[in-house]
PDB file of C-alpha atoms in Angstrom:
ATOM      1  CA  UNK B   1      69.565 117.010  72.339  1.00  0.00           C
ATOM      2  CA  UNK B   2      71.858 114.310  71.369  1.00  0.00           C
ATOM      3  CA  UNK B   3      69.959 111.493  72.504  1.00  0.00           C
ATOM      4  CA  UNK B   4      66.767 112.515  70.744  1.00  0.00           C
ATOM      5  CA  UNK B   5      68.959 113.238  67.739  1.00  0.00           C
ATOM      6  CA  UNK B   6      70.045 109.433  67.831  1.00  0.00           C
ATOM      7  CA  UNK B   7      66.668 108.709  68.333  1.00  0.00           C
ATOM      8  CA  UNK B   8      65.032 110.575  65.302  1.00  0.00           C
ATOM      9  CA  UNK B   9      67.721 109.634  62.999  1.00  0.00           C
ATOM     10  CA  UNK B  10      68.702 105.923  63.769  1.00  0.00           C
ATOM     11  CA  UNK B  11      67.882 102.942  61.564  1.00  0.00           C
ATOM     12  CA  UNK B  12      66.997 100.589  64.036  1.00  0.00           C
ATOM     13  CA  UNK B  13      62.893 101.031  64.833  1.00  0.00           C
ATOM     14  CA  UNK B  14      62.582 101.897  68.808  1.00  0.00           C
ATOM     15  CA  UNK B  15      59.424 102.216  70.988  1.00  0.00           C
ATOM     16  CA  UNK B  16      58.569 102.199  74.512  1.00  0.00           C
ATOM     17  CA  UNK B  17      55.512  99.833  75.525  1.00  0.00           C
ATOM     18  CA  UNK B  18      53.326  99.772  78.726  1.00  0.00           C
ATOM     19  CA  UNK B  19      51.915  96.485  79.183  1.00  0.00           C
ATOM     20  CA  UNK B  20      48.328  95.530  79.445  1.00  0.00           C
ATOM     21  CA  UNK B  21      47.430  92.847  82.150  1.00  0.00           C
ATOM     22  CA  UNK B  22      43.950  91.243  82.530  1.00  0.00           C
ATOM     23  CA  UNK B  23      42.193  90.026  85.559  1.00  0.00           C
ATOM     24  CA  UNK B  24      44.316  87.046  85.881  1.00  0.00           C
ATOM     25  CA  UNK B  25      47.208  88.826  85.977  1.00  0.00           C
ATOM     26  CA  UNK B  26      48.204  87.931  81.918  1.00  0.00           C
ATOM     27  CA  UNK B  27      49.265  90.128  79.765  1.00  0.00           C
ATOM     28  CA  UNK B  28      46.751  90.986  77.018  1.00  0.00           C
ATOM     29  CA  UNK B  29      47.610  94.254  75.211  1.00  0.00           C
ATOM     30  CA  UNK B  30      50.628  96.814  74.961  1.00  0.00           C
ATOM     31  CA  UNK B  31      50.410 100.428  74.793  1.00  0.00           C
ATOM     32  CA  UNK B  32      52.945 102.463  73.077  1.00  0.00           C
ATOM     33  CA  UNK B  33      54.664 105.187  74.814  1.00  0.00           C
ATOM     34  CA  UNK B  34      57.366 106.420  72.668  1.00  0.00           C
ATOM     35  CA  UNK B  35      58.095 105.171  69.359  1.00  0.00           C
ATOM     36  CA  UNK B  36      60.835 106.443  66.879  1.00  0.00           C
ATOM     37  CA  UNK B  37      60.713 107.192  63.206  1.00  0.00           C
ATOM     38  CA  UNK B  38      61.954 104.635  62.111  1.00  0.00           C
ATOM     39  CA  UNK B  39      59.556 102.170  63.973  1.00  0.00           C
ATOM     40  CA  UNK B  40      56.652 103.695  61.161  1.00  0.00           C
ATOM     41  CA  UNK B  41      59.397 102.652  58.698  1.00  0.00           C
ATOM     42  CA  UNK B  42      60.334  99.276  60.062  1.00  0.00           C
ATOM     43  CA  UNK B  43      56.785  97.932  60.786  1.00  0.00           C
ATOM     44  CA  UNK B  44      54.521 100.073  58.684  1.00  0.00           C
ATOM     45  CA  UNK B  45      52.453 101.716  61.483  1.00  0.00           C
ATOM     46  CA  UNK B  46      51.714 105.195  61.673  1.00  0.00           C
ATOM     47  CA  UNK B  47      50.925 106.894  64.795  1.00  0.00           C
ATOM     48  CA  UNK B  48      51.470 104.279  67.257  1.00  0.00           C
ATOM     49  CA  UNK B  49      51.808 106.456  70.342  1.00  0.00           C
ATOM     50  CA  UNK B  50      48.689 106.355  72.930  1.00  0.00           C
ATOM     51  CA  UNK B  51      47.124 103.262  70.876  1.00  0.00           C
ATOM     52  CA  UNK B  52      47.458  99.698  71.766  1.00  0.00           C
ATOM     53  CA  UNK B  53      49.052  96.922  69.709  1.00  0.00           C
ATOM     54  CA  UNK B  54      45.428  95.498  69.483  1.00  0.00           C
ATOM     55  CA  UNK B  55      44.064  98.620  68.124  1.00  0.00           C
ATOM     56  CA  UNK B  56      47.333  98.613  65.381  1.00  0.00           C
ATOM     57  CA  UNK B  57      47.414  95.188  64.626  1.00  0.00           C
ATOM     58  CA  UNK B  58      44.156  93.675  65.472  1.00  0.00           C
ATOM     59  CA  UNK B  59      45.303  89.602  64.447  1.00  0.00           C
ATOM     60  CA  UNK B  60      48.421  90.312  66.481  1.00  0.00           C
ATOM     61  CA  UNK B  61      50.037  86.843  68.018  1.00  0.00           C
ATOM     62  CA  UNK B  62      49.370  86.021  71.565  1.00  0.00           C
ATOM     63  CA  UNK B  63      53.175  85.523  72.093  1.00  0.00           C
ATOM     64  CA  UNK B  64      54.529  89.225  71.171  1.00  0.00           C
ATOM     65  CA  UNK B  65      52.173  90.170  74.514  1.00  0.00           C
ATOM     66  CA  UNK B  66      53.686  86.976  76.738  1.00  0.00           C
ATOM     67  CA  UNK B  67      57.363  88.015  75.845  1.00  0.00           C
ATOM     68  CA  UNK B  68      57.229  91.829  76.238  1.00  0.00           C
ATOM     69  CA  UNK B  69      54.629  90.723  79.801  1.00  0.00           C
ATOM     70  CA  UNK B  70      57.423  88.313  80.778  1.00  0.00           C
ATOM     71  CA  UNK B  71      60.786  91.048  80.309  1.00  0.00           C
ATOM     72  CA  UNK B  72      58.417  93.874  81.958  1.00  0.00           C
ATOM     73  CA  UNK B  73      57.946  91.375  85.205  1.00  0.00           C
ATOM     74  CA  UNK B  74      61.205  89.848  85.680  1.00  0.00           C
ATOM     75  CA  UNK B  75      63.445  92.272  84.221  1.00  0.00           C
ATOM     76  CA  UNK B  76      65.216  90.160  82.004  1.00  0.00           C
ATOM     77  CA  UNK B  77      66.079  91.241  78.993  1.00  0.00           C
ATOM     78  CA  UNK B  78      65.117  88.894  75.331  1.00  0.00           C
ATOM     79  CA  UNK B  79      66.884  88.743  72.870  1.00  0.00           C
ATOM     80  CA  UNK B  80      64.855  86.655  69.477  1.00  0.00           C
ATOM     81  CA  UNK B  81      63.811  86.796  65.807  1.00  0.00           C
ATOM     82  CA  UNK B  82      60.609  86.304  65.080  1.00  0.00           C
ATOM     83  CA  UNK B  83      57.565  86.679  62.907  1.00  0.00           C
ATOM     84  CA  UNK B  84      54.116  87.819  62.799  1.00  0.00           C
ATOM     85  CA  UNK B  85      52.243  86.677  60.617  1.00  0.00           C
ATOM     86  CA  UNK B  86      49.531  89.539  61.501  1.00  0.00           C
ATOM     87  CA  UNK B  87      51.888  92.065  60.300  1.00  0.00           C
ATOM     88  CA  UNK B  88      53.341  90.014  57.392  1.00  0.00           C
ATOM     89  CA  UNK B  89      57.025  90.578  58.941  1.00  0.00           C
ATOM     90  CA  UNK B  90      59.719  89.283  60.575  1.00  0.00           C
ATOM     91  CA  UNK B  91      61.898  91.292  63.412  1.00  0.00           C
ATOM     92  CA  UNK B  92      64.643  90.790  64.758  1.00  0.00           C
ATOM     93  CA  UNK B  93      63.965  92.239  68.345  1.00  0.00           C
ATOM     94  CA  UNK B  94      65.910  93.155  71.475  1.00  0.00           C
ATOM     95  CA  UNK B  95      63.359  94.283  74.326  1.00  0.00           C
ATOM     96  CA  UNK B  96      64.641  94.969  78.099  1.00  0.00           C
ATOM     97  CA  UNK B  97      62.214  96.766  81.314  1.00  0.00           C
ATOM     98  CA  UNK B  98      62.930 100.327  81.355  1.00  0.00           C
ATOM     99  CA  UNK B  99      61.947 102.570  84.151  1.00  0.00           C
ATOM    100  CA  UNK B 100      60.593 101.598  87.819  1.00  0.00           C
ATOM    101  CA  UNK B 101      59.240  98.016  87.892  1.00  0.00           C
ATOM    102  CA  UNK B 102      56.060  98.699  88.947  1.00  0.00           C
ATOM    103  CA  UNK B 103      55.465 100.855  85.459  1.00  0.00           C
ATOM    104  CA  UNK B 104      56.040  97.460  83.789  1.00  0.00           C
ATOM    105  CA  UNK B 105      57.258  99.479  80.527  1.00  0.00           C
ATOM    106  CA  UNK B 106      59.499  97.842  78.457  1.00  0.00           C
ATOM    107  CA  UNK B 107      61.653  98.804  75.322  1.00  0.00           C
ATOM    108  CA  UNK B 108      62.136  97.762  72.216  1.00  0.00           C
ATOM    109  CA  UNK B 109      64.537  98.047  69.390  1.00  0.00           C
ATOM    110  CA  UNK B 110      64.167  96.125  66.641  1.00  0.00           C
ATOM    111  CA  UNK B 111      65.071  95.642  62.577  1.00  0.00           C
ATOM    112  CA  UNK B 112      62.690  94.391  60.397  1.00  0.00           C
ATOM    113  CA  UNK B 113      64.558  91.340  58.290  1.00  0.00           C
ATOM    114  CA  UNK B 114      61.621  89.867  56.013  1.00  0.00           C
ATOM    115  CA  UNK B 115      63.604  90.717  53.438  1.00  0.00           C
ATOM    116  CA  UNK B 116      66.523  88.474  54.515  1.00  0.00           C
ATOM    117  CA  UNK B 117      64.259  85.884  55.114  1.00  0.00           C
ATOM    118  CA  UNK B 118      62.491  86.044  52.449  1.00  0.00           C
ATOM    119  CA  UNK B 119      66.203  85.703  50.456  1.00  0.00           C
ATOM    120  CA  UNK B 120      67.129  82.953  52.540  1.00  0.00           C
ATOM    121  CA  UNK B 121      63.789  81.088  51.972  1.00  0.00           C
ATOM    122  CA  UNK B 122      64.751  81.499  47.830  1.00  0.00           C
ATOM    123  CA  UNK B 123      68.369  80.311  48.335  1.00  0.00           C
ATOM    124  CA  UNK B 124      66.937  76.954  50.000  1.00  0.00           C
ATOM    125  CA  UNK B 125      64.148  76.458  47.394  1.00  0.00           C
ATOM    126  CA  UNK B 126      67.052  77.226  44.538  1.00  0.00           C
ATOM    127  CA  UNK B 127      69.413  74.702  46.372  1.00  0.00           C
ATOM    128  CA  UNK B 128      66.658  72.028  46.249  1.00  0.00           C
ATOM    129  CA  UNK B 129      65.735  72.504  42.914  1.00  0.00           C
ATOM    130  CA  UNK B 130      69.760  72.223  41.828  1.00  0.00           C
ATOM    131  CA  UNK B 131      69.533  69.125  43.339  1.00  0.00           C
ATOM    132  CA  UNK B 132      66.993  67.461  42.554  1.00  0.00           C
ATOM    133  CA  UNK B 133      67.953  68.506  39.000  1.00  0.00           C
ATOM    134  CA  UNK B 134      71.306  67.108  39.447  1.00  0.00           C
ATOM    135  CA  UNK B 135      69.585  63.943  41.113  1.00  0.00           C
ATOM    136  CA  UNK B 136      67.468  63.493  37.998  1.00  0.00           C
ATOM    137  CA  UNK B 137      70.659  64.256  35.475  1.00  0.00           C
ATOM    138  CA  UNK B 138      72.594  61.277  37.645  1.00  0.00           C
ATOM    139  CA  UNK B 139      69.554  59.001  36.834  1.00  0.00           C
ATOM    140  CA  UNK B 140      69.276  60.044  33.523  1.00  0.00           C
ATOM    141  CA  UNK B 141      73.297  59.616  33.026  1.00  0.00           C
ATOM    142  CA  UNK B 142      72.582  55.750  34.457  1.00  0.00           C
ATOM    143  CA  UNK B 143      69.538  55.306  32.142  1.00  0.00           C
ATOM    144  CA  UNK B 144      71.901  56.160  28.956  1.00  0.00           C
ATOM    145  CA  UNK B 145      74.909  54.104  30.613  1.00  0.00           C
ATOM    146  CA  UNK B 146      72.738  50.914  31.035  1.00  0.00           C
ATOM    147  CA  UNK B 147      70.902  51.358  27.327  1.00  0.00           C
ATOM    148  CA  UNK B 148      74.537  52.037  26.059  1.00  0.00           C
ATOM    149  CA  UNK B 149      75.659  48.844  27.628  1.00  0.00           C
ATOM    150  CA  UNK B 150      72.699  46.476  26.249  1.00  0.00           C
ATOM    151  CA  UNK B 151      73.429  47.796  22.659  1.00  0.00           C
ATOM    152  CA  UNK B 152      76.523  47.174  23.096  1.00  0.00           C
ATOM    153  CA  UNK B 153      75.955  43.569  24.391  1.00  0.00           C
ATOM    154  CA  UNK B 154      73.466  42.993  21.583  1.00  0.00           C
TER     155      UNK B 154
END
């Protein structure tokens, strides 16, 4: 009871994903499993469980399917931030194998943070357009200084 209480009620957006290998033995597709509440929340998809990412997010980046693929085969956990453009966010993601190996099921909890980044993307645009405003002041400063300086001459 506890554990599904932290599950309902946590921030952080949480799902359980089988993986999806074709013939070639690449992973293609993901099936969710379990997701939490807050996974509708953080990535805007309602009823996830039994459908595949594909079927979610149809666009959805070749590389979400190779990382989750790689943790469910070698057990390794990943830790990253990244984007998808598909989804028009940007998570920052820890996903580790749960279960027996052969299952390949792997787990995900994740925060969205497109808002961050879309804040840090406006501090770096402000911070370039301070300076080249100061950069243009300075030039305008030398302009006056050099006119100032002929009239004076003359």
């Amino acid at each position: 009871a506890k554990y599904r209480a932290l599950f309902t009620t946590m921030d952080q957006g949480f799902c359980i994903v089988e993986m999806v290998y074709d013939g070639a033995g690449r992973p293609v597709d993901y099936l969710f499993v379990e997701a939490n509440p807050a996974f509708v929340r953080q990535t805007g998809l309602a009823d996830p469980v039994g459908r595949s990412a594909r079927e979610l997010v149809p666009g959805l980046e070749a590389h979400w399917f190779e990382t989750y693929g790689r943790v469910a085969e070698t057990g390794e956990p990943a830790r990253f931030e990244e984007g998808s453009a598909a989804m028009g966010r940007w998570f920052d993601v820890y996903a580790f194998r749960i279960g027996d190996p052969a299952v390949r099921r792997v787990a995900i909890l994740f925060t969205d943070v497109s808002a961050a980044r879309v804040a840090a993307a406006d501090r770096e645009r402000l911070l370039a357009e301070s300076e080249q405003a100061r950069a243009e002041a300075e030039r305008a400063n030398r302009a006056k200084s050099e006119f100032l300086a002929v009239m004076s001459h003359e």
